[in-house]
XYZ file of C-alpha atoms in Angstrom:
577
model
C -26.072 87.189 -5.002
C -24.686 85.191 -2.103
C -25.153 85.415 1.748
C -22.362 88.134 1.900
C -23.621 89.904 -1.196
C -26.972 89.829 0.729
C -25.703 91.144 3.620
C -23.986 93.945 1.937
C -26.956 94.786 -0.165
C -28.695 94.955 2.946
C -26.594 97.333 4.866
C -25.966 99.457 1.934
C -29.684 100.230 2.103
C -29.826 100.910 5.641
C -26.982 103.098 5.787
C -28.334 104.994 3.170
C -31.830 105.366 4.727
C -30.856 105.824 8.313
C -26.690 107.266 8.120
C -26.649 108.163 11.877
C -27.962 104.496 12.518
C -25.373 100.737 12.587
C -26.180 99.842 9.726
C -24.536 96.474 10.710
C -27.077 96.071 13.969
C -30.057 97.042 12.617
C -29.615 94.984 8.994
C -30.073 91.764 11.546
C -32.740 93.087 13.534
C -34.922 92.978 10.058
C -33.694 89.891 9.258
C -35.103 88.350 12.772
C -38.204 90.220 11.839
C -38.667 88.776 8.250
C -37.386 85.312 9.419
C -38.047 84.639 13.069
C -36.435 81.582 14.932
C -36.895 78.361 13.402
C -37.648 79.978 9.832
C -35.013 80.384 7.067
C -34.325 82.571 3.931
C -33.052 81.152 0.622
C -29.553 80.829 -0.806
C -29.294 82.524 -4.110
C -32.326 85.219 -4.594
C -34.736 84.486 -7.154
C -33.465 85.530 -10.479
C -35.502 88.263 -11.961
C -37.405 86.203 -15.358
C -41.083 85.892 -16.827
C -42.275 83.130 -14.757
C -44.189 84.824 -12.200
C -47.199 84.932 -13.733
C -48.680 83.439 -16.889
C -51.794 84.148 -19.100
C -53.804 82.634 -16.922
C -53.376 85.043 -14.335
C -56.692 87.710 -13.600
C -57.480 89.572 -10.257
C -60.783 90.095 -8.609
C -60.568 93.672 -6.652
C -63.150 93.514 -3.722
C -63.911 94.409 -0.395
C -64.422 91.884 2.095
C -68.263 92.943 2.877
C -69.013 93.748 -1.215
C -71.737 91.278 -0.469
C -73.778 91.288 2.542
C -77.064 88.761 3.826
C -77.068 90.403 7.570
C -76.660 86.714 8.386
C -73.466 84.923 7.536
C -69.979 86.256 8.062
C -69.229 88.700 4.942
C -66.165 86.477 3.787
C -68.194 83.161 4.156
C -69.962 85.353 1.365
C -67.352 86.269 -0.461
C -65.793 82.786 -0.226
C -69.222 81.388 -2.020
C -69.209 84.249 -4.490
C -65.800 83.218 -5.419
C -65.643 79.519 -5.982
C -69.485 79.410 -7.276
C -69.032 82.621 -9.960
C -64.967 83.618 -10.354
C -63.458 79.767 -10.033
C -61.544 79.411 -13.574
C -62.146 82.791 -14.516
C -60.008 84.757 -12.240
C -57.317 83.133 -9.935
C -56.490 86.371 -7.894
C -58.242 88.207 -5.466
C -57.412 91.598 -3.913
C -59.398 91.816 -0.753
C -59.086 95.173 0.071
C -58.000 96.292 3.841
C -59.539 93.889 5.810
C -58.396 94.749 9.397
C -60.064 97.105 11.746
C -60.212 100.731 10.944
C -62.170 103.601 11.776
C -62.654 105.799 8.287
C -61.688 105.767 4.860
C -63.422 102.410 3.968
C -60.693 100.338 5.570
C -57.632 102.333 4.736
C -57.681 104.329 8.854
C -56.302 100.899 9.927
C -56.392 100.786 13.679
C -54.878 97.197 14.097
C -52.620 95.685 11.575
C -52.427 91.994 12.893
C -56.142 91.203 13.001
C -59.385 91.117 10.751
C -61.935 93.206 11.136
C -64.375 90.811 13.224
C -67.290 92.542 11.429
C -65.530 90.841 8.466
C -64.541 86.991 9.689
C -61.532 85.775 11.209
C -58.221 85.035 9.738
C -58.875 81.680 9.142
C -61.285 82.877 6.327
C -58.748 84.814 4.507
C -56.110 81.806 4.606
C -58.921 79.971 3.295
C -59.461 82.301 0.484
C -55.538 82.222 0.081
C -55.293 78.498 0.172
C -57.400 78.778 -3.319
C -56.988 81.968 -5.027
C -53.352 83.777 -5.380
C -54.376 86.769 -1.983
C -53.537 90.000 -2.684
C -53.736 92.259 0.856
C -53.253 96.003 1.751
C -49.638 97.441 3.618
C -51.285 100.615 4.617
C -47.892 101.476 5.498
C -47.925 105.627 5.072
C -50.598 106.132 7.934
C -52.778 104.688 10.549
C -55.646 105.636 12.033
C -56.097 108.461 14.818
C -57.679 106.002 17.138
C -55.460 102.855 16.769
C -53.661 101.263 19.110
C -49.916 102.867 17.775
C -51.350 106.559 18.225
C -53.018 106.477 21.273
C -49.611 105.217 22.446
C -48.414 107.703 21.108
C -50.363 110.472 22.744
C -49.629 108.521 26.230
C -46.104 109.170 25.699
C -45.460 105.344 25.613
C -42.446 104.144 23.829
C -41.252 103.279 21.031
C -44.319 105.032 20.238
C -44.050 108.330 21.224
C -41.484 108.773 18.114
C -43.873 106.793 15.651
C -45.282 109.266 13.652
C -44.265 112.596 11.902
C -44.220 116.186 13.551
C -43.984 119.289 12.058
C -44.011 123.190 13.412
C -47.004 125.203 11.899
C -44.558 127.731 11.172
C -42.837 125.539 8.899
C -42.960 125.923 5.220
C -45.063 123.168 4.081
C -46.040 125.029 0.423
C -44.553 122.593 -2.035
C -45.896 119.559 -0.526
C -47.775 117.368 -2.795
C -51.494 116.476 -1.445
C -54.011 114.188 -2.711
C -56.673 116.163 -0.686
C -57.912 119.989 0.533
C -57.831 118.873 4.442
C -54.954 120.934 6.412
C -52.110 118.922 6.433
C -51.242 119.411 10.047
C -53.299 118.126 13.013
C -52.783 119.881 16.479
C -52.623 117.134 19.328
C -52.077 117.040 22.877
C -50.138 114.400 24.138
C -48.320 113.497 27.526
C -44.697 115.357 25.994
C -47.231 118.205 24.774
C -49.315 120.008 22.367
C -48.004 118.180 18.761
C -48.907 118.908 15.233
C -49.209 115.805 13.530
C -48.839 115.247 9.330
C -51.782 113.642 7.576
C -51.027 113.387 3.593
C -54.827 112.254 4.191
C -56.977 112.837 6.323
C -56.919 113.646 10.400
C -58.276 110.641 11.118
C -55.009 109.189 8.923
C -51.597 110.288 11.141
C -48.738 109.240 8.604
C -45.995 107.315 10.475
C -42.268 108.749 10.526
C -40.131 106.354 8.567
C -36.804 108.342 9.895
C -37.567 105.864 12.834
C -36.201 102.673 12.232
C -38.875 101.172 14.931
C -41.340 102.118 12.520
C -39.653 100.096 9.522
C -38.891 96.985 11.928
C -42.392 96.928 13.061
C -43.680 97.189 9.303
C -41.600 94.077 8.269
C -43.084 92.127 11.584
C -46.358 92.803 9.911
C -45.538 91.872 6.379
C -44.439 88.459 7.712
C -47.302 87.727 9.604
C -49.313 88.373 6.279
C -47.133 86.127 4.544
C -47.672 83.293 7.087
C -51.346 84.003 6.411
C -51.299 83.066 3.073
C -51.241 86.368 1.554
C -48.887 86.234 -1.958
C -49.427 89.833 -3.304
C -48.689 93.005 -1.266
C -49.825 95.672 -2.297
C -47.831 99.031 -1.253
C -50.633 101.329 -0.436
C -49.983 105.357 -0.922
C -45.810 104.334 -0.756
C -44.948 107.315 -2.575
C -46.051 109.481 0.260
C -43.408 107.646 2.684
C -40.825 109.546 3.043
C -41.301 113.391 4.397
C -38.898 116.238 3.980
C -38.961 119.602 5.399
C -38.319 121.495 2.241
C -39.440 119.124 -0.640
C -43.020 117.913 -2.187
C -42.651 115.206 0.320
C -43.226 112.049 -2.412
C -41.235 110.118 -4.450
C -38.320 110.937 -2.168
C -35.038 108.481 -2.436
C -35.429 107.087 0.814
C -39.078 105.844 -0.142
C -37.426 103.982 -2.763
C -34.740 102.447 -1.007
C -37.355 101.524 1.420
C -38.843 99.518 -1.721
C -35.637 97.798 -2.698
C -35.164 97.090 0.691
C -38.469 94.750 1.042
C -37.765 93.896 -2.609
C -34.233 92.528 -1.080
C -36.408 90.457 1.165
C -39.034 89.132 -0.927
C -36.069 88.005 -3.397
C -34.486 85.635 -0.741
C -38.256 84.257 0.737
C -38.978 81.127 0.581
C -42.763 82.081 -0.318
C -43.400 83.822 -3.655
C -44.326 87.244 -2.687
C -44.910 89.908 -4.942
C -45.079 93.707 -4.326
C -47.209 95.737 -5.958
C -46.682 99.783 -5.297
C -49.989 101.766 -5.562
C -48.578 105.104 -7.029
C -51.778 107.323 -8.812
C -49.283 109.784 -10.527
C -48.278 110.440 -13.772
C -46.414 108.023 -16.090
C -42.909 108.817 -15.557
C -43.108 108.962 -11.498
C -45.652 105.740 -12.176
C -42.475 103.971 -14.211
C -39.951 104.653 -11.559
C -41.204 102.167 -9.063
C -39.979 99.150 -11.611
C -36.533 100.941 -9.878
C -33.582 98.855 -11.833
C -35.805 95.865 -11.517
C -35.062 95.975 -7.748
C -38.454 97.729 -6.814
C -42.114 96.561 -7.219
C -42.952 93.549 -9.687
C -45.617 95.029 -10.759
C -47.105 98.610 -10.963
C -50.610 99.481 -11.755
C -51.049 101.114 -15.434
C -52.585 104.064 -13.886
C -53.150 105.747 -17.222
C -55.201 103.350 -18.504
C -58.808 104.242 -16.999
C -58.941 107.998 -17.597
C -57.584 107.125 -21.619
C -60.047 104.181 -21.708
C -62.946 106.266 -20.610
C -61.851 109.113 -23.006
C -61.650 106.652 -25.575
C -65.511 105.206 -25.124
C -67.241 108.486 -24.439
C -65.438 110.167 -27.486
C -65.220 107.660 -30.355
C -61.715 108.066 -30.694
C -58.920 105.543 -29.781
C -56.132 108.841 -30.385
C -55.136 109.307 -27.158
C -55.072 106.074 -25.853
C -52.961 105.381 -29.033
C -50.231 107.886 -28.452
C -49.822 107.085 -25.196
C -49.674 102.966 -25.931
C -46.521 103.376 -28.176
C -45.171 106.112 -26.057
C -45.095 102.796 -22.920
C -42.203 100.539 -22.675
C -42.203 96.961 -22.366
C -41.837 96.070 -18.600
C -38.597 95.183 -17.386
C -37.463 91.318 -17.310
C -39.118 89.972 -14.228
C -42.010 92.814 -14.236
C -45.693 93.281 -15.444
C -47.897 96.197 -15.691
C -51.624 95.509 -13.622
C -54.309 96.786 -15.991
C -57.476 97.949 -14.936
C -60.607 100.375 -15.396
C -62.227 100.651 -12.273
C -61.218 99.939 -8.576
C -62.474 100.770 -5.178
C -61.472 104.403 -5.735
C -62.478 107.078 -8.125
C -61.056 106.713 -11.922
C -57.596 109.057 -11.478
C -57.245 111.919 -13.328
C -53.719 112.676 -12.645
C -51.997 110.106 -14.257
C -54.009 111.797 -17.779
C -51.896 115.081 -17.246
C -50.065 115.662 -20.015
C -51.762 112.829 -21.798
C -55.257 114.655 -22.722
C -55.666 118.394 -23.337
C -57.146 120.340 -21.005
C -60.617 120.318 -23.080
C -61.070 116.651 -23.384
C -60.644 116.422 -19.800
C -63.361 118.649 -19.636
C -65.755 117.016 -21.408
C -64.844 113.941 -19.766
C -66.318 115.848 -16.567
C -69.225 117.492 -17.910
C -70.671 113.901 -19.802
C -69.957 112.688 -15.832
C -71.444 115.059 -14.339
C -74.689 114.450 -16.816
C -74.579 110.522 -15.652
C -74.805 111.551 -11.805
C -71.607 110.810 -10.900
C -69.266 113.133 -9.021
C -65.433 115.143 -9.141
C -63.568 115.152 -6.052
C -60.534 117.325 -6.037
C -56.765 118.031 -4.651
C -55.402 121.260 -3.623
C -52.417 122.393 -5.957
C -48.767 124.107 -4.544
C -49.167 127.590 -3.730
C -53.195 127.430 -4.035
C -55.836 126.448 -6.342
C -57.628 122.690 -7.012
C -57.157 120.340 -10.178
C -59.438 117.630 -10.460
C -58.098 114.256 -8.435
C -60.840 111.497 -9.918
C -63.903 111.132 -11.297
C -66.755 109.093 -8.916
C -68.927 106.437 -10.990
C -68.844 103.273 -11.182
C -67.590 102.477 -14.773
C -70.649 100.954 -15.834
C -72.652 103.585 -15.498
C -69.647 105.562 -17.288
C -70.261 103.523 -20.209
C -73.957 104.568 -20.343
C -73.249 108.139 -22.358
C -70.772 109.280 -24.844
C -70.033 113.176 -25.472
C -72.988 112.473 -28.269
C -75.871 111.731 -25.455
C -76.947 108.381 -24.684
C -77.965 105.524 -26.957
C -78.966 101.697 -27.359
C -75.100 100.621 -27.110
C -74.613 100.671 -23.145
C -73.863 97.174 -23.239
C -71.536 96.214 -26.290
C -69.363 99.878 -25.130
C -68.952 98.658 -21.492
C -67.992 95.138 -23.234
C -65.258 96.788 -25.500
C -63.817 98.834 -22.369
C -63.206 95.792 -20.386
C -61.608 93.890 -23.093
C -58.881 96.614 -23.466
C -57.067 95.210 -20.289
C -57.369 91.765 -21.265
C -55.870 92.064 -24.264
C -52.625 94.660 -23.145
C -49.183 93.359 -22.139
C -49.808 92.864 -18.414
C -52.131 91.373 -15.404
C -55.600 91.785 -15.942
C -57.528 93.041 -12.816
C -61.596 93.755 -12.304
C -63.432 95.755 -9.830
C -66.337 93.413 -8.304
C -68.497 96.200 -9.090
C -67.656 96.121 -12.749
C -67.607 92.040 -13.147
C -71.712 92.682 -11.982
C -72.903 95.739 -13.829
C -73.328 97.796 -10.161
C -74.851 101.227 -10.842
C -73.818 104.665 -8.960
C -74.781 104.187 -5.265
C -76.166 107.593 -5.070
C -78.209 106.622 -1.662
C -75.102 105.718 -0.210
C -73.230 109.276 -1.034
C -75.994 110.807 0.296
C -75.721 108.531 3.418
C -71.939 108.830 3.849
C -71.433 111.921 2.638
C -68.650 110.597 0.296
C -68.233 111.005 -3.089
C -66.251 107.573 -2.946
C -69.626 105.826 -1.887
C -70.786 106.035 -5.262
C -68.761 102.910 -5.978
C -68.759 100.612 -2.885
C -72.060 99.329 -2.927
C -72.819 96.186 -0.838
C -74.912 94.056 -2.567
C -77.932 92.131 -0.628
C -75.916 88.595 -1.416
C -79.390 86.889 -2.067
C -80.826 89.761 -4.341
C -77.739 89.588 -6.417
C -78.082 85.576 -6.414
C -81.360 85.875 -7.683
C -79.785 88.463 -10.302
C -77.605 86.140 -11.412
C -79.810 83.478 -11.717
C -81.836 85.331 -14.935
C -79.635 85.281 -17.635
C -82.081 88.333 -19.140
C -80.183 90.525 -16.071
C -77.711 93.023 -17.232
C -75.464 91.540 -13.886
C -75.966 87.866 -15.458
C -75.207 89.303 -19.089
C -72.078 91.162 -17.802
C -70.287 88.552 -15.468
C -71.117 86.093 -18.402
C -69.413 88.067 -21.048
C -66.516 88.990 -18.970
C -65.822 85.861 -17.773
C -66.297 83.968 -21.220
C -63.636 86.459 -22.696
C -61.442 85.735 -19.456
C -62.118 82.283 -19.890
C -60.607 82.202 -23.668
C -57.667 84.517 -22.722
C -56.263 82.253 -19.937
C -55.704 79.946 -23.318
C -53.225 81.970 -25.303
C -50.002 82.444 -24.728
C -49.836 85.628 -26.257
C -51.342 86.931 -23.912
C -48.480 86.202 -21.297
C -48.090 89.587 -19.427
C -44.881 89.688 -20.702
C -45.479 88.836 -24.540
C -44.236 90.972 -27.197
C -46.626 93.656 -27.754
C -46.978 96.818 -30.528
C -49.285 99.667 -31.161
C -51.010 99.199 -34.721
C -51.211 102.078 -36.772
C -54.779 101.878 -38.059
C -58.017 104.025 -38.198
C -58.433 106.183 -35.203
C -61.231 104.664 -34.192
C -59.710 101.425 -33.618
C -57.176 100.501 -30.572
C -55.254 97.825 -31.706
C -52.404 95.677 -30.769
C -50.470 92.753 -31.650
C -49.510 90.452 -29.265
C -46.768 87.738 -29.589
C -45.978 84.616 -27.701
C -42.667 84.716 -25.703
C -42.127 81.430 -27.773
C -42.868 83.120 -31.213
C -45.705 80.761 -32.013
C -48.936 82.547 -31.444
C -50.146 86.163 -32.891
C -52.855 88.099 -32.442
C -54.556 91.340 -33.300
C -56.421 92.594 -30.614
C -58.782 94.897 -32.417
C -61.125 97.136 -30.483
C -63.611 99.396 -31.920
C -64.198 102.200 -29.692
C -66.797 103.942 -31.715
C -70.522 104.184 -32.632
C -69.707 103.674 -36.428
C -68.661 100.105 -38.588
C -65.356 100.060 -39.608
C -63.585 97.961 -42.492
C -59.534 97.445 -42.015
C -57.967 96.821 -44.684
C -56.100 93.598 -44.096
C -52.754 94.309 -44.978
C -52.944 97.102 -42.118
C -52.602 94.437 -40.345
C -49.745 91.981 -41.814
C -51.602 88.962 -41.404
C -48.846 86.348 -42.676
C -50.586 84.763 -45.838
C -49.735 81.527 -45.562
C -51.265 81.317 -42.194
C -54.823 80.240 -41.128
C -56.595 83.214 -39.134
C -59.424 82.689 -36.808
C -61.069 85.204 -34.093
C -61.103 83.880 -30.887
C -64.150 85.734 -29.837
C -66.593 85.069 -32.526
C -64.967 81.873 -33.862
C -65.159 83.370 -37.343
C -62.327 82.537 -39.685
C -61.046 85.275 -41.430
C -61.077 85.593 -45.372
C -58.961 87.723 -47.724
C -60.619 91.066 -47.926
C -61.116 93.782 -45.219
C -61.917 93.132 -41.666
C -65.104 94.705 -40.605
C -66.065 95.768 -37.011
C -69.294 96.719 -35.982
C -69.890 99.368 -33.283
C -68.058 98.666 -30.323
C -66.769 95.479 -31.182
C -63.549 93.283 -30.185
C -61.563 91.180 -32.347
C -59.107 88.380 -30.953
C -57.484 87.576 -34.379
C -55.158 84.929 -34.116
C -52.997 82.011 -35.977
C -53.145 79.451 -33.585
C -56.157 78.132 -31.540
C-alpha cells in the first residue's frame, strides 16, 4: 500500500462512516491527530505475517491496586509484584483502566489523559511498559456522568454539547441489545434543555455519539498519547456497542467496524508496534467477525473458552469443549486468538449459546450457586432475562464438580489453566487466578456488586508472606503455573499461530496437536478433565514411530503401549525437547 493507496484507504473509510462529511478534510485532521508535528508514519504498512508474537508471549490481567500496603503507591506494588514473581514467566501485562473514574471499577472513566493519582503517575506505567509488553483500556463506547466531556456537555459547551448520544423516550428502542436491566435512557437537564441520554451501561456510563466526527478525532488524540506512553496493546473495550441506530440492536453495526479498520489503517503505518485487541463477549460468529478481512483487530479474545472450560471441569466431560474446538478456524495470517479462563469480569455466558444445552448451563449455575458465587443477568428484546455471567473467581470454581466436592481442588484448577497454554493463541491469566484468590464475599456485601466477588485487593505484605511458604495453596499455584509457563515459552509449537487439530479420543480427554510453523516440533497436549484414570491407546494418537517421545511436564519418556492419565492430569507429549 503506498502513500496514495493510504490516503485512499483512508478516505474511503471516512466517507463511508460520515457521507455528509469531506472526507478529504477530515482524513488529514486524523492524520495530525495520530502523528502530530515533528512525528512521522511509515512508508509501506506492515505486512500482515506471524511475527507479532511468539511462544514466549503470556499476559498478566490486573488492576493497578490488585495489591495494596496503605503505604506505597499501588503500582510501585504492582511494579515489585511483577519483576520479583511474573519476570520470565509472563512478558505482558494488561493493567486494567487506570485513569480516573467514578464507578464500574475503572471503566466510568472521567479523564482519559491521566492516571488515577490514587494509582501512581504516568511515569509508573511507562515504567511498567519499558519492561513488560503494556496492554491499556480505550473505554471508547462511554464515559462517565461526572467527567470532564459530560459536564461540558450539560453546560452547553462545544464541541461538547454534540458528544454523546440522544434519543426521544418515545422512540422505539425494543430490539436493542443490552448487557444490563438498567433503563437505557437517562433524562438530563442541560443548558439546550431537558436530554435523554443512552447508556448501553449504566447512568453513570453516557455512551458517546460516534456520528460526530469530534468524537472520533478526539479518540485518536487519546490513543496517541497512550502510545507515547509506552502502551503496545489496546484493548477496544465494549467496541461492539459503538455505533447506535434508531431502528436496529444497536451492536455490531458496519460503521463500528469501519471504525476498527480505520485505527487498524493507522496502527499498520505506526512506527510503534501497536496491537488492537477488540473486547466483544458475544457469541462465536459475531466474536469471529472482528478479525474483519484481516483489516480489524489482531487479536480477539476466545470468549468461548471459560464457560466450555468450566463445563468441562465441573462435568467430567471434555464433549463440548470438543465440538466446539474443531468447529474454530485457524486465525487469519497476521492474527491470534487471546485465551483465557478468568478476567476482571464475571465468566460470560453468552458466548456458550448455542454451544451447551440449556440443561448443562443449568447445572453449571446451580454447582455455582452451591460454591457461593453469584449470576448476574441481561434483559432480553421484547422482555425477559438470560443469564449474562457467572461471579467466582475460578479457583473457587474449581473447588466442586456436578458430583459434590472432593480431594482434587488442586490438580482440577491445574488442568483448567493448562487448557489455554496449550491452544493455538496468546495465553492470558487473571492475577486472581495466578494466586489462588477465593470469592470476596465481604467485598459484595460491601459494594453491593456481584462483580466484587473477583477483585479482591490483596494486603501486599500478607500475600508476601503467602508466598513465602511453599505449603500455601497461593505459593503452590503461582509455582505450578508459572513452571508450566516457564516450559511453554520453549516450544515452538506452541507459537500462537502453529498448526493446531482437535484429537478424536475418549471424551474425557481434550486433546490437541500442535505443530511448529517450521514442521519440526509436535505435541499432544493431553488434558484429562475427569475424576477417573484413563489409558489412550497410542496409536489414537499417531505418534511417528521412529521418533523419540518425551512429556514436557513430567519429563517421562514415553514407551510403546497406552498412555495413562491420572485424574486431572496434563500431558505435553512431544518429539523434540
Amino acid at each position: 500500500m503506498t502513500e496514495s493507496n493510504f490516503s485512499a484507504r483512508l478516505s474511503s473509510l471516512l466517507h463511508f462512516i460520515y457521507p455528509d462529511v469531506d472526507s478529504h478534510i477530515l482524513g488529514s485532521q486524523v492524520v495530525e491527530a495520530f502523528w502530530p508535528e515533528d512525528t512521522h508514519r511509515r512508508r509501506q504498512p506492515r505486512k500482515p505475517g506471524n511475527n507479532l508474537w511468539t511462544q514466549n508471549d503470556a499476559v498478566l490481567i490486573t488492576y493497578g491496586d490488585s495489591l495494596i500496603d496503605g503505604y506505597h503507591k499501588p503500582l510501585d506494588l504492582m511494579h515489585d509484584f511483577l519483576l520479583n514473581h511474573m519476570k520470565g514467566v509472563v512478558n505482558g501485562v494488561h493493567i486494567l483502566p487506570f485513569f480516573p473514574f467514578t464507578s464500574d471499577d475503572g471503566f466510568a472513566v472521567t479523564d482519559y489523559r491521566k492516571v488515577n493519582p490514587q494509582l501512581g503517575e504516568w511515569a509508573d506505567i511507562t515504567r511498567i511498559g519499558s519492561e513488560f509488553h503494556l496492554m491499556s483500556d480505550l473505554v471508547l463506547n462511554h464515559v462517565s456522568s461526572q467527567g470532564v466531556w459530560f459536564n461540558a456537555y450539560r453546560q452547553g459547551q462545544k464541541p461538547y454539547d454534540k458528544f454523546f448520544f440522544e434519543a426521544d423516550p418515545s422512540d422505539d428502542v425494543s430490539m436493542v441489545t443490552r448487557p444490563r436491566t438498567t433503563p437505557l435512557l437517562q433524562e438530563v437537564e442541560t443548558a439546550m434543555g431537558t436530554r435523554h441520554v443512552w447508556c448501553t451501561f449504566s447512568h453513570d456510563q453516557i455512551d458517546l455519539d460516534f456520528r460526530n466526527p469530534d468524537v472520533l478525532l478526539e479518540i485518536v488524540r487519546i490513543i496517541r498519547l497512550h502510545i507515547d506512553m509506552g502502551v503496545r496493546i489496546i484493548r477496544l473495550d465494549a467496541v461492539a456497542f459503538l455505533w447506535k441506530e434508531l431502528g436496529t440492536n444497536c451492536i455490531h453495526l458496519p460503521q463500528t467496524h469501519a471504525v476498527i479498520q480505520l485505527m487498524r489503517l493507522l496502527m499498520d503505518y505506526a512506527t510503534e508496534t501497536v496491537i488492537l485487541l477488540t473486547e466483544t463477549n458475544v457469541p462465536k460468529a459475531e466474536n469471529l467477525s472482528y478479525f474483519g478481512r484481516r483489516n480489524e483487530a489482531h487479536v480477539v479474545y476466545n470468549f468461548p473458552l471459560p464457560p466450555l472450560t468450566l463445563h468441562a471441569m465441573m462435568s467430567g466431560s471434555a464433549r463440548y469443549l470438543n465440538d466446539w474446538q474443531r468447529t474454530m478456524p485457524p486465525a487469519p495470517l497476521g492474527c491470534a486468538y487471546l485465551n483465557f479462563t478468568a478476567s476482571h469480569d464475571g465468566i460470560g455466558m453468552r458466548p456458550a449459546e448455542g454451544l451447551l444445552p440449556p440443561p448443562e448451563i443449568g447445572q453449571i449455575i446451580d454447582t455455582i450457586h452451591e460454591i457461593g458465587g453469584k449470576v448476574s443477568m441481561r434483559s432480553l428484546p421484547g422482555g425477559g432475562e438470560a443469564p449474562y455471567e457467572l461471579n467466582c473467581t475460578f479457583f473457587e470454581a474449581m473447588g466442586r464438580t456436578f458430583k459434590g466436592t472432593d480431594d482434587l481442588h488442586f490438580d482440577r484448577f491445574l488442568c483448567s489453566q493448562t487448557i489455554p497454554m496449550s491452544l493455538e493463541g496468546i495465553p492470558a491469566f487473571y492475577i486472581h487466578s495466578m494466586l489462588a484468590t477465593p470469592n470476596d464475599l465481604e467485598a459484595v456485601e460491601r459494594r453491593g456488586m456481584n462483580r466484587a466477588i473477583n477483585r479482591h485487593r490483596w494486603d501486599y505484605p500478607e500475600l508476601q508472606e503467602k508466598l513465602a511458604d511453599p505449603e500455601t495453596i497461593h505459593a503452590r499455584v503461582l509455582a505450578a503455573l508459572s513452571e508450566r509457563l516457564k516450559i511453554r515459552a520453549q516450544q515452538p509449537g506452541f507459537h500462537p499461530n502453529a498448526t493446531q487439530f482437535t484429537l478424536n479420543v475418549d471424551d474425557r480427554i481434550f486433546g490437541l496437536w500442535r505443530q511448529s510453523l517450521d514442521r519440526a516440533q509436535s505435541i499432544f497436549a493431553l488434558h484429562n478433565v475427569s475424576d477417573e484414570t484413563i489409558e489412550i491407546p497410542q496409536a489414537d494418537l499417531n505418534l511417528i514411530a521412529d521418533e523419540s517421545w518425551v512429556d514436557l511436564l513430567s519429563g517421562e519418556t514415553i514407551k510403546a503401549g497406552p498412555v495413562e492419565m491420572a485424574p486431572y492430569q496434563c500431558r505435553w507429549i512431544t518429539n523434540l525437547v
